[in-house]
mmCIF file of C-alpha atoms in Angstrom:
data_model
loop_
_atom_site.group_PDB
_atom_site.id
_atom_site.type_symbol
_atom_site.label_atom_id
_atom_site.label_comp_id
_atom_site.label_asym_id
_atom_site.label_seq_id
_atom_site.Cartn_x
_atom_site.Cartn_y
_atom_site.Cartn_z
ATOM 1 C CA MET X 1 -5.974 43.079 -21.906
ATOM 2 C CA GLU X 2 -4.830 44.228 -18.767
ATOM 3 C CA LYS X 3 -1.213 44.298 -17.947
ATOM 4 C CA LYS X 4 -1.631 40.967 -14.022
ATOM 5 C CA PHE X 5 1.041 41.654 -12.040
ATOM 6 C CA ASN X 6 2.611 38.221 -11.439
ATOM 7 C CA ILE X 7 3.238 36.708 -7.888
ATOM 8 C CA LEU X 8 5.458 33.577 -7.046
ATOM 9 C CA THR X 9 5.849 31.644 -3.838
ATOM 10 C CA ILE X 10 8.366 28.589 -2.806
ATOM 11 C CA ASP X 11 7.309 27.015 0.515
ATOM 12 C CA GLY X 12 9.673 26.233 2.911
ATOM 13 C CA GLY X 13 10.706 22.323 2.967
ATOM 14 C CA GLY X 14 14.518 21.466 3.480
ATOM 15 C CA ILE X 15 16.144 19.535 0.585
ATOM 16 C CA ARG X 16 12.466 18.972 -0.897
ATOM 17 C CA GLY X 17 12.896 21.979 -2.431
ATOM 18 C CA ILE X 18 14.388 20.448 -5.673
ATOM 19 C CA PHE X 19 10.685 19.559 -6.253
ATOM 20 C CA PRO X 20 9.879 23.337 -7.227
ATOM 21 C CA ALA X 21 13.306 24.157 -8.329
ATOM 22 C CA MET X 22 13.073 21.232 -10.806
ATOM 23 C CA PHE X 23 9.412 22.950 -11.873
ATOM 24 C CA LEU X 24 10.685 25.978 -12.426
ATOM 25 C CA ALA X 25 13.721 25.098 -15.037
ATOM 26 C CA LEU X 26 11.305 22.495 -16.547
ATOM 27 C CA ILE X 27 9.246 25.725 -17.415
ATOM 28 C CA GLU X 28 12.622 27.668 -18.236
ATOM 29 C CA ALA X 29 13.627 24.960 -21.012
ATOM 30 C CA GLN X 30 10.182 25.016 -22.229
ATOM 31 C CA LEU X 31 10.776 28.628 -22.829
ATOM 32 C CA LYS X 32 13.730 28.122 -24.141
ATOM 33 C CA ALA X 33 13.276 25.456 -26.432
ATOM 34 C CA ARG X 34 10.739 28.154 -27.896
ATOM 35 C CA GLY X 35 12.016 30.685 -28.789
ATOM 36 C CA VAL X 36 11.364 32.835 -25.884
ATOM 37 C CA GLU X 37 13.585 35.864 -25.193
ATOM 38 C CA LYS X 38 12.667 36.188 -21.708
ATOM 39 C CA TYR X 39 12.910 32.839 -20.822
ATOM 40 C CA SER X 40 14.299 34.039 -16.967
ATOM 41 C CA ILE X 41 11.392 33.234 -13.944
ATOM 42 C CA TYR X 42 12.892 36.983 -12.467
ATOM 43 C CA ASP X 43 11.434 38.181 -16.308
ATOM 44 C CA ASN X 44 7.972 37.050 -15.518
ATOM 45 C CA PHE X 45 7.438 37.420 -11.869
ATOM 46 C CA GLN X 46 6.743 40.958 -10.204
ATOM 47 C CA LEU X 47 7.166 39.293 -6.403
ATOM 48 C CA ILE X 48 8.721 36.140 -5.342
ATOM 49 C CA GLY X 49 7.969 35.168 -1.920
ATOM 50 C CA GLY X 50 10.025 32.162 -0.122
ATOM 51 C CA THR X 51 10.689 30.885 2.965
ATOM 52 C CA SER X 52 13.299 28.587 4.498
ATOM 53 C CA THR X 53 14.691 26.356 1.537
ATOM 54 C CA GLY X 54 12.118 28.682 -0.424
ATOM 55 C CA GLY X 55 13.685 31.675 -0.077
ATOM 56 C CA ILE X 56 16.805 30.128 -1.111
ATOM 57 C CA ILE X 57 15.336 29.800 -4.266
ATOM 58 C CA ALA X 58 13.535 32.933 -4.462
ATOM 59 C CA ILE X 59 16.628 34.945 -3.659
ATOM 60 C CA ALA X 60 18.988 32.915 -6.599
ATOM 61 C CA LEU X 61 16.190 33.472 -9.301
ATOM 62 C CA ALA X 62 15.994 36.910 -8.119
ATOM 63 C CA LEU X 63 19.729 37.528 -9.157
ATOM 64 C CA GLY X 64 18.970 35.311 -12.193
ATOM 65 C CA ILE X 65 21.025 31.791 -11.400
ATOM 66 C CA PRO X 66 18.871 29.266 -13.519
ATOM 67 C CA ALA X 67 15.909 26.821 -11.636
ATOM 68 C CA ALA X 68 18.330 24.066 -13.643
ATOM 69 C CA GLU X 69 22.040 24.426 -12.016
ATOM 70 C CA ILE X 70 19.780 25.324 -7.909
ATOM 71 C CA VAL X 71 18.191 21.599 -9.294
ATOM 72 C CA ASP X 72 21.293 20.388 -9.395
ATOM 73 C CA LEU X 73 22.919 22.478 -6.459
ATOM 74 C CA TYR X 74 20.965 20.648 -4.292
ATOM 75 C CA PHE X 75 21.162 17.648 -5.421
ATOM 76 C CA ASN X 76 24.793 17.661 -6.058
ATOM 77 C CA ASN X 77 25.301 18.129 -2.720
ATOM 78 C CA ALA X 78 23.252 17.078 -0.486
ATOM 79 C CA SER X 79 25.236 14.965 1.374
ATOM 80 C CA LYS X 80 27.637 17.338 1.952
ATOM 81 C CA ILE X 81 24.999 19.908 3.848
ATOM 82 C CA PHE X 82 23.118 17.011 5.431
ATOM 83 C CA GLY X 83 25.522 13.982 5.654
ATOM 84 C CA ARG X 84 27.948 14.104 8.485
ATOM 85 C CA LYS X 85 24.395 14.688 10.925
ATOM 86 C CA ARG X 86 25.600 14.609 14.851
ATOM 87 C CA THR X 87 25.116 11.804 16.642
ATOM 88 C CA LEU X 88 20.984 11.278 19.074
ATOM 89 C CA LEU X 89 23.686 12.102 22.586
ATOM 90 C CA GLY X 90 25.210 15.021 19.987
ATOM 91 C CA LYS X 91 21.284 16.639 18.687
ATOM 92 C CA ILE X 92 20.540 16.173 23.121
ATOM 93 C CA PHE X 93 22.502 20.008 22.870
ATOM 94 C CA TYR X 94 23.485 20.732 19.473
ATOM 95 C CA SER X 95 21.475 21.224 16.320
ATOM 96 C CA ALA X 96 21.354 18.765 13.816
ATOM 97 C CA HIS X 97 23.596 19.804 11.275
ATOM 98 C CA GLU X 98 26.849 23.219 11.210
ATOM 99 C CA GLN X 99 25.840 25.216 8.513
ATOM 100 C CA ASP X 100 29.027 26.050 7.101
ATOM 101 C CA ASP X 101 28.694 24.320 4.037
ATOM 102 C CA LEU X 102 25.409 24.893 3.070
ATOM 103 C CA GLU X 103 26.476 28.855 3.418
ATOM 104 C CA ASN X 104 29.398 28.281 1.261
ATOM 105 C CA LEU X 105 27.527 26.256 -0.938
ATOM 106 C CA ILE X 106 25.345 29.575 -1.260
ATOM 107 C CA ARG X 107 27.819 32.006 -1.011
ATOM 108 C CA ASP X 108 29.775 30.985 -4.125
ATOM 109 C CA LYS X 109 27.100 30.514 -6.214
ATOM 110 C CA PHE X 110 25.606 34.242 -5.185
ATOM 111 C CA LYS X 111 28.823 35.693 -5.863
ATOM 112 C CA GLU X 112 29.392 33.955 -9.659
ATOM 113 C CA ALA X 113 25.472 35.166 -10.205
ATOM 114 C CA LYS X 114 27.058 38.920 -9.869
ATOM 115 C CA GLY X 115 30.652 37.723 -12.166
ATOM 116 C CA GLY X 116 32.763 37.020 -8.587
ATOM 117 C CA GLU X 117 31.394 40.481 -6.406
ATOM 118 C CA GLU X 118 29.888 39.689 -3.079
ATOM 119 C CA PRO X 119 25.605 40.551 -4.145
ATOM 120 C CA ILE X 120 22.898 42.168 -1.731
ATOM 121 C CA LEU X 121 19.684 42.579 -1.525
ATOM 122 C CA LYS X 122 19.569 45.683 -3.583
ATOM 123 C CA ASP X 123 21.074 43.544 -6.838
ATOM 124 C CA CYS X 124 18.234 41.139 -7.059
ATOM 125 C CA LYS X 125 17.109 41.821 -10.832
ATOM 126 C CA THR X 126 13.381 41.242 -9.442
ATOM 127 C CA ASN X 127 11.269 42.039 -6.121
ATOM 128 C CA VAL X 128 12.075 39.871 -2.933
ATOM 129 C CA CYS X 129 10.235 39.250 0.063
ATOM 130 C CA ILE X 130 11.503 36.354 2.630
ATOM 131 C CA PRO X 131 10.143 35.919 5.699
ATOM 132 C CA ILE X 132 12.394 35.266 8.647
ATOM 133 C CA TYR X 133 12.246 35.021 12.514
ATOM 134 C CA ASP X 134 13.961 37.449 14.526
ATOM 135 C CA LEU X 135 15.125 36.159 17.404
ATOM 136 C CA MET X 136 17.395 39.239 19.156
ATOM 137 C CA GLN X 137 13.694 41.055 18.702
ATOM 138 C CA GLY X 138 11.424 38.309 19.915
ATOM 139 C CA LYS X 139 9.613 38.698 16.335
ATOM 140 C CA PRO X 140 9.120 37.505 12.794
ATOM 141 C CA SER X 141 10.685 39.657 10.167
ATOM 142 C CA VAL X 142 10.266 40.063 6.602
ATOM 143 C CA LEU X 143 13.607 40.659 4.337
ATOM 144 C CA LYS X 144 13.336 42.951 1.857
ATOM 145 C CA ASN X 145 15.093 44.499 -1.557
ATOM 146 C CA ASP X 146 14.109 48.355 -1.888
ATOM 147 C CA TYR X 147 10.729 48.348 -3.612
ATOM 148 C CA HIS X 148 9.207 50.548 -1.102
ATOM 149 C CA PRO X 149 10.659 54.192 -0.743
ATOM 150 C CA ARG X 150 10.337 52.944 3.336
ATOM 151 C CA PHE X 151 12.529 49.925 3.081
ATOM 152 C CA ILE X 152 16.051 51.077 3.615
ATOM 153 C CA ARG X 153 16.267 48.768 6.170
ATOM 154 C CA ASP X 154 17.437 45.336 4.484
ATOM 155 C CA TYR X 155 18.548 45.752 1.049
ATOM 156 C CA HIS X 156 22.239 46.374 2.541
ATOM 157 C CA ILE X 157 22.503 42.700 4.007
ATOM 158 C CA PRO X 158 24.133 40.451 1.750
ATOM 159 C CA ALA X 159 22.018 37.822 -0.228
ATOM 160 C CA TYR X 160 23.686 34.440 1.069
ATOM 161 C CA GLN X 161 23.061 35.769 4.826
ATOM 162 C CA ALA X 162 19.757 36.414 4.334
ATOM 163 C CA ALA X 163 19.218 32.662 2.577
ATOM 164 C CA MET X 164 20.724 31.462 5.236
ATOM 165 C CA ALA X 165 18.564 33.510 8.110
ATOM 166 C CA THR X 166 15.992 32.251 6.871
ATOM 167 C CA SER X 167 17.128 28.594 6.416
ATOM 168 C CA ALA X 168 17.776 28.175 9.980
ATOM 169 C CA ALA X 169 16.113 25.543 11.380
ATOM 170 C CA PRO X 170 15.401 24.958 14.868
ATOM 171 C CA THR X 171 17.370 21.710 15.916
ATOM 172 C CA TYR X 172 18.328 21.644 11.956
ATOM 173 C CA PHE X 173 20.704 24.567 12.455
ATOM 174 C CA ASP X 174 21.519 27.181 15.040
ATOM 175 C CA PRO X 175 20.429 30.745 14.267
ATOM 176 C CA TYR X 176 22.281 32.482 11.790
ATOM 177 C CA SER X 177 24.635 35.328 13.665
ATOM 178 C CA THR X 178 26.655 37.155 11.650
ATOM 179 C CA LYS X 179 27.538 41.113 10.352
ATOM 180 C CA TYR X 180 28.051 42.723 7.310
ATOM 181 C CA VAL X 181 28.925 46.784 6.046
ATOM 182 C CA ASP X 182 25.999 48.787 4.774
ATOM 183 C CA LEU X 183 25.789 51.013 1.974
ATOM 184 C CA HIS X 184 27.327 53.887 3.889
ATOM 185 C CA GLY X 185 30.467 51.625 5.737
ATOM 186 C CA MET X 186 28.554 51.162 9.148
ATOM 187 C CA GLU X 187 28.950 47.573 10.448
ATOM 188 C CA GLN X 188 25.774 46.049 10.749
ATOM 189 C CA SER X 189 25.293 43.020 13.209
ATOM 190 C CA PHE X 190 22.162 40.786 12.290
ATOM 191 C CA SER X 191 22.746 38.338 15.185
ATOM 192 C CA ASN X 192 20.416 34.717 15.976
ATOM 193 C CA LYS X 193 18.209 35.078 12.787
ATOM 194 C CA VAL X 194 16.035 31.766 12.924
ATOM 195 C CA ASP X 195 13.632 29.508 10.083
ATOM 196 C CA GLY X 196 10.838 32.029 8.264
ATOM 197 C CA GLY X 197 9.342 28.463 8.443
ATOM 198 C CA VAL X 198 8.089 29.051 11.941
ATOM 199 C CA VAL X 199 5.433 31.763 10.708
ATOM 200 C CA ALA X 200 4.937 31.896 7.412
ATOM 201 C CA ASN X 201 6.038 28.392 6.055
ATOM 202 C CA ASN X 202 3.901 29.673 2.727
ATOM 203 C CA PRO X 203 4.494 32.831 2.064
ATOM 204 C CA THR X 204 1.359 33.663 -0.085
ATOM 205 C CA LEU X 205 -0.424 35.044 2.055
ATOM 206 C CA LEU X 206 2.057 37.809 3.137
ATOM 207 C CA THR X 207 3.097 38.300 -1.105
ATOM 208 C CA ILE X 208 -0.835 39.479 -1.676
ATOM 209 C CA ILE X 209 -0.933 42.444 1.115
ATOM 210 C CA GLU X 210 2.765 42.938 0.346
ATOM 211 C CA ALA X 211 1.215 43.910 -3.697
ATOM 212 C CA GLN X 212 -1.726 45.619 -1.772
ATOM 213 C CA LYS X 213 0.127 47.763 0.177
ATOM 214 C CA ALA X 214 3.420 48.387 -0.792
ATOM 215 C CA PHE X 215 2.359 47.957 -4.369
ATOM 216 C CA LYS X 216 -0.989 49.310 -4.509
ATOM 217 C CA LYS X 217 -2.105 46.571 -6.693
ATOM 218 C CA ASP X 218 -5.991 44.777 -6.247
ATOM 219 C CA LEU X 219 -6.836 41.860 -5.413
ATOM 220 C CA SER X 220 -7.905 40.911 -9.580
ATOM 221 C CA GLU X 221 -5.253 42.158 -10.787
ATOM 222 C CA LEU X 222 -3.427 39.745 -9.354
ATOM 223 C CA GLN X 223 -1.695 35.732 -10.653
ATOM 224 C CA VAL X 224 -0.359 34.088 -8.496
ATOM 225 C CA LEU X 225 2.136 30.766 -8.323
ATOM 226 C CA SER X 226 2.212 28.800 -5.619
ATOM 227 C CA LEU X 227 4.812 25.957 -5.225
ATOM 228 C CA GLY X 228 4.764 24.057 -2.606
ATOM 229 C CA THR X 229 7.504 21.148 -1.711
ATOM 230 C CA GLY X 230 5.801 18.147 -1.336
ATOM 231 C CA ASN X 231 3.038 17.680 1.025
ATOM 232 C CA GLN X 232 4.191 14.432 3.929
ATOM 233 C CA HIS X 233 0.552 14.529 5.186
ATOM 234 C CA PHE X 234 1.309 14.391 9.134
ATOM 235 C CA VAL X 235 -1.900 12.546 10.845
ATOM 236 C CA ASP X 236 -1.935 9.670 13.986
ATOM 237 C CA ALA X 237 -4.926 8.356 15.124
ATOM 238 C CA ARG X 238 -3.744 6.043 17.737
ATOM 239 C CA ASP X 239 -4.680 5.970 21.181
ATOM 240 C CA ARG X 240 -1.622 6.292 21.973
ATOM 241 C CA HIS X 241 0.414 7.348 25.934
ATOM 242 C CA ASN X 242 3.395 8.505 24.593
ATOM 243 C CA TRP X 243 3.300 11.774 23.752
ATOM 244 C CA GLY X 244 6.258 13.012 25.250
ATOM 245 C CA LEU X 245 9.308 14.154 23.598
ATOM 246 C CA LYS X 246 10.384 11.434 21.621
ATOM 247 C CA TYR X 247 7.268 10.978 20.095
ATOM 248 C CA TRP X 248 7.896 14.791 18.770
ATOM 249 C CA VAL X 249 11.628 15.364 18.528
ATOM 250 C CA GLY X 250 13.254 11.935 19.240
ATOM 251 C CA SER X 251 14.667 9.747 16.290
ATOM 252 C CA ASN X 252 15.417 10.686 12.760
ATOM 253 C CA ARG X 253 11.541 12.107 12.643
ATOM 254 C CA LYS X 254 10.641 15.751 14.157
ATOM 255 C CA ARG X 255 7.140 15.849 14.258
ATOM 256 C CA LEU X 256 6.835 18.764 16.084
ATOM 257 C CA ILE X 257 8.030 20.535 13.089
ATOM 258 C CA GLU X 258 6.058 18.939 10.522
ATOM 259 C CA LEU X 259 3.192 19.902 12.443
ATOM 260 C CA PHE X 260 3.017 23.422 12.858
ATOM 261 C CA MET X 261 5.219 22.950 8.608
ATOM 262 C CA GLN X 262 1.908 21.757 7.921
ATOM 263 C CA GLY X 263 -0.735 23.567 10.010
ATOM 264 C CA GLN X 264 0.773 27.196 9.205
ATOM 265 C CA SER X 265 0.308 26.107 5.339
ATOM 266 C CA GLN X 266 -3.161 24.875 5.837
ATOM 267 C CA LEU X 267 -3.823 27.375 7.070
ATOM 268 C CA VAL X 268 -2.673 29.682 4.747
ATOM 269 C CA GLN X 269 -4.367 27.865 1.772
ATOM 270 C CA ASN X 270 -7.564 27.973 3.985
ATOM 271 C CA LEU X 271 -8.111 32.048 4.103
ATOM 272 C CA ILE X 272 -6.527 31.764 0.619
ATOM 273 C CA SER X 273 -9.573 30.086 -0.447
ATOM 274 C CA LEU X 274 -11.637 32.691 1.693
ATOM 275 C CA LEU X 275 -9.895 35.909 -0.340
ATOM 276 C CA GLN X 276 -10.258 34.462 -3.685
ATOM 277 C CA ASN X 277 -14.001 32.292 -3.604
ATOM 278 C CA GLY X 278 -15.569 34.120 -0.541
ATOM 279 C CA ILE X 279 -17.410 31.779 2.766
ATOM 280 C CA ASP X 280 -18.422 28.716 1.634
ATOM 281 C CA ARG X 281 -17.393 29.433 -2.136
ATOM 282 C CA GLU X 282 -20.213 31.399 -2.519
ATOM 283 C CA GLU X 283 -17.807 33.823 -5.348
ATOM 284 C CA GLY X 284 -16.212 30.558 -7.027
ATOM 285 C CA HIS X 285 -18.380 31.235 -10.539
ATOM 286 C CA LYS X 286 -16.196 34.511 -9.964
ATOM 287 C CA PRO X 287 -12.978 33.835 -8.687
ATOM 288 C CA ASN X 288 -11.558 37.822 -7.179
ATOM 289 C CA PHE X 289 -7.608 36.715 -8.200
ATOM 290 C CA VAL X 290 -5.842 33.774 -10.159
ATOM 291 C CA TYR X 291 -3.877 31.122 -7.774
ATOM 292 C CA LYS X 292 -2.365 28.435 -9.093
ATOM 293 C CA ARG X 293 -0.944 25.886 -6.324
ATOM 294 C CA ILE X 294 1.799 23.240 -7.327
ATOM 295 C CA GLU X 295 2.384 20.374 -5.159
ATOM 296 C CA THR X 296 3.246 17.362 -4.701
ATOM 297 C CA GLU X 297 1.674 13.676 -2.362
ATOM 298 C CA LEU X 298 5.062 12.016 -0.200
ATOM 299 C CA ASP X 299 2.717 9.138 1.132
ATOM 300 C CA GLU X 300 4.278 6.390 3.468
ATOM 301 C CA THR X 301 5.637 5.073 0.423
ATOM 302 C CA CYS X 302 8.281 8.128 -0.141
ATOM 303 C CA VAL X 303 9.064 9.544 2.494
ATOM 304 C CA ILE X 304 11.563 12.520 2.247
ATOM 305 C CA GLU X 305 12.956 13.918 4.879
ATOM 306 C CA LEU X 306 14.180 17.784 4.857
ATOM 307 C CA ASP X 307 17.879 16.918 6.014
ATOM 308 C CA GLU X 308 17.098 13.449 3.181
ATOM 309 C CA THR X 309 20.621 12.410 1.940
ATOM 310 C CA ASN X 310 19.375 9.709 -0.184
ATOM 311 C CA LYS X 311 19.783 9.730 -3.915
ATOM 312 C CA GLN X 312 17.333 7.310 -4.589
ATOM 313 C CA LYS X 313 14.464 9.761 -3.000
ATOM 314 C CA LEU X 314 16.235 13.053 -4.146
ATOM 315 C CA GLU X 315 15.175 11.402 -8.227
ATOM 316 C CA LYS X 316 11.536 10.915 -7.084
ATOM 317 C CA LEU X 317 11.207 14.266 -6.155
ATOM 318 C CA LYS X 318 12.372 15.238 -9.526
ATOM 319 C CA GLU X 319 9.597 13.057 -11.727
ATOM 320 C CA LYS X 320 7.745 14.180 -9.334
ATOM 321 C CA ALA X 321 7.893 17.276 -10.768
ATOM 322 C CA HIS X 322 8.116 16.203 -14.229
ATOM 323 C CA VAL X 323 4.631 14.651 -13.940
ATOM 324 C CA ALA X 324 3.372 18.118 -12.593
ATOM 325 C CA PHE X 325 5.006 20.049 -15.303
ATOM 326 C CA GLN X 326 2.994 17.340 -17.101
ATOM 327 C CA ASN X 327 -0.358 17.564 -15.655
ATOM 328 C CA LYS X 328 0.041 21.713 -14.921
ATOM 329 C CA GLY X 329 3.578 23.010 -17.393
ATOM 330 C CA ASN X 330 0.934 23.772 -20.201
ATOM 331 C CA GLU X 331 -1.373 25.717 -18.220
ATOM 332 C CA ILE X 332 0.613 27.536 -15.993
ATOM 333 C CA ILE X 333 2.795 29.023 -18.742
ATOM 334 C CA LYS X 334 -0.048 30.178 -20.532
ATOM 335 C CA LEU X 335 -0.898 31.997 -17.504
ATOM 336 C CA PHE X 336 2.065 33.450 -16.108
ATOM 337 C CA PHE X 337 4.714 33.726 -19.193
ATOM 338 C CA GLU X 338 2.663 34.633 -21.976
#
């Protein structure tokens, strides 16, 4: 049988990253229970792409951190990361949250994965591509390890800094700025990096192009597993007159961010369908590659914000992951892990 090139992608979505992390934890647990030697996610995917919270998860998985530990990191520290939200007056001038607690949590977890040493992107056990927006340059960028001879820029970057850069969501966190010393002993500036969700909240299309160009794979060789973080469908058909700043970014709901995240993800879904099945699904009888999307709906009875701290709501994300695994888990394991 022809060896397939497996790709895993994980959307952005703040604390809702609990959903994809839990789904992957259930897969690892099932494989381990079956006695599969290579049950870790990184053993079974040749490329992992992640944006924002998905970028944190992608790098963690690629460093060999079990998905169940990522779930615990999120669930047990939601209040620490998002609990000290600034007042409405404070948010006029500053982002809603400080980054220090999240940075320390991620840095410590990543160092633990390398026996106390600081891992860099080169230390990833499988390949990663992590979209960010470089506010310094005014253009999108993708952080990668050294999976192509020409990729010499990013693999020096400490893994936690890459994770912080892709998750610096506007209005939630400040743009991320820091420095690091590269493998040649030179100090490098790494400043004003913004959440990759502003350009690629669903990074699936990016990873497909990477597979084609960097790994020289045909579409027919690809198997893609795409994990969402909860589809909180944003619609508003009311006859409004108050479409100002208060509506889009006021109170506790950032509709503007919901809109661009949802719109970008939906466009990627449409383009993936076009690539896979052709115009009007005319090639649907024989899809051009394998593509599986795992998502869950978050309706008005289960509104979960990106910076949610309510433990009951976070438990619902875990439960929804269990339901998704019951419905799709065996199919996913058969396709990507056997």
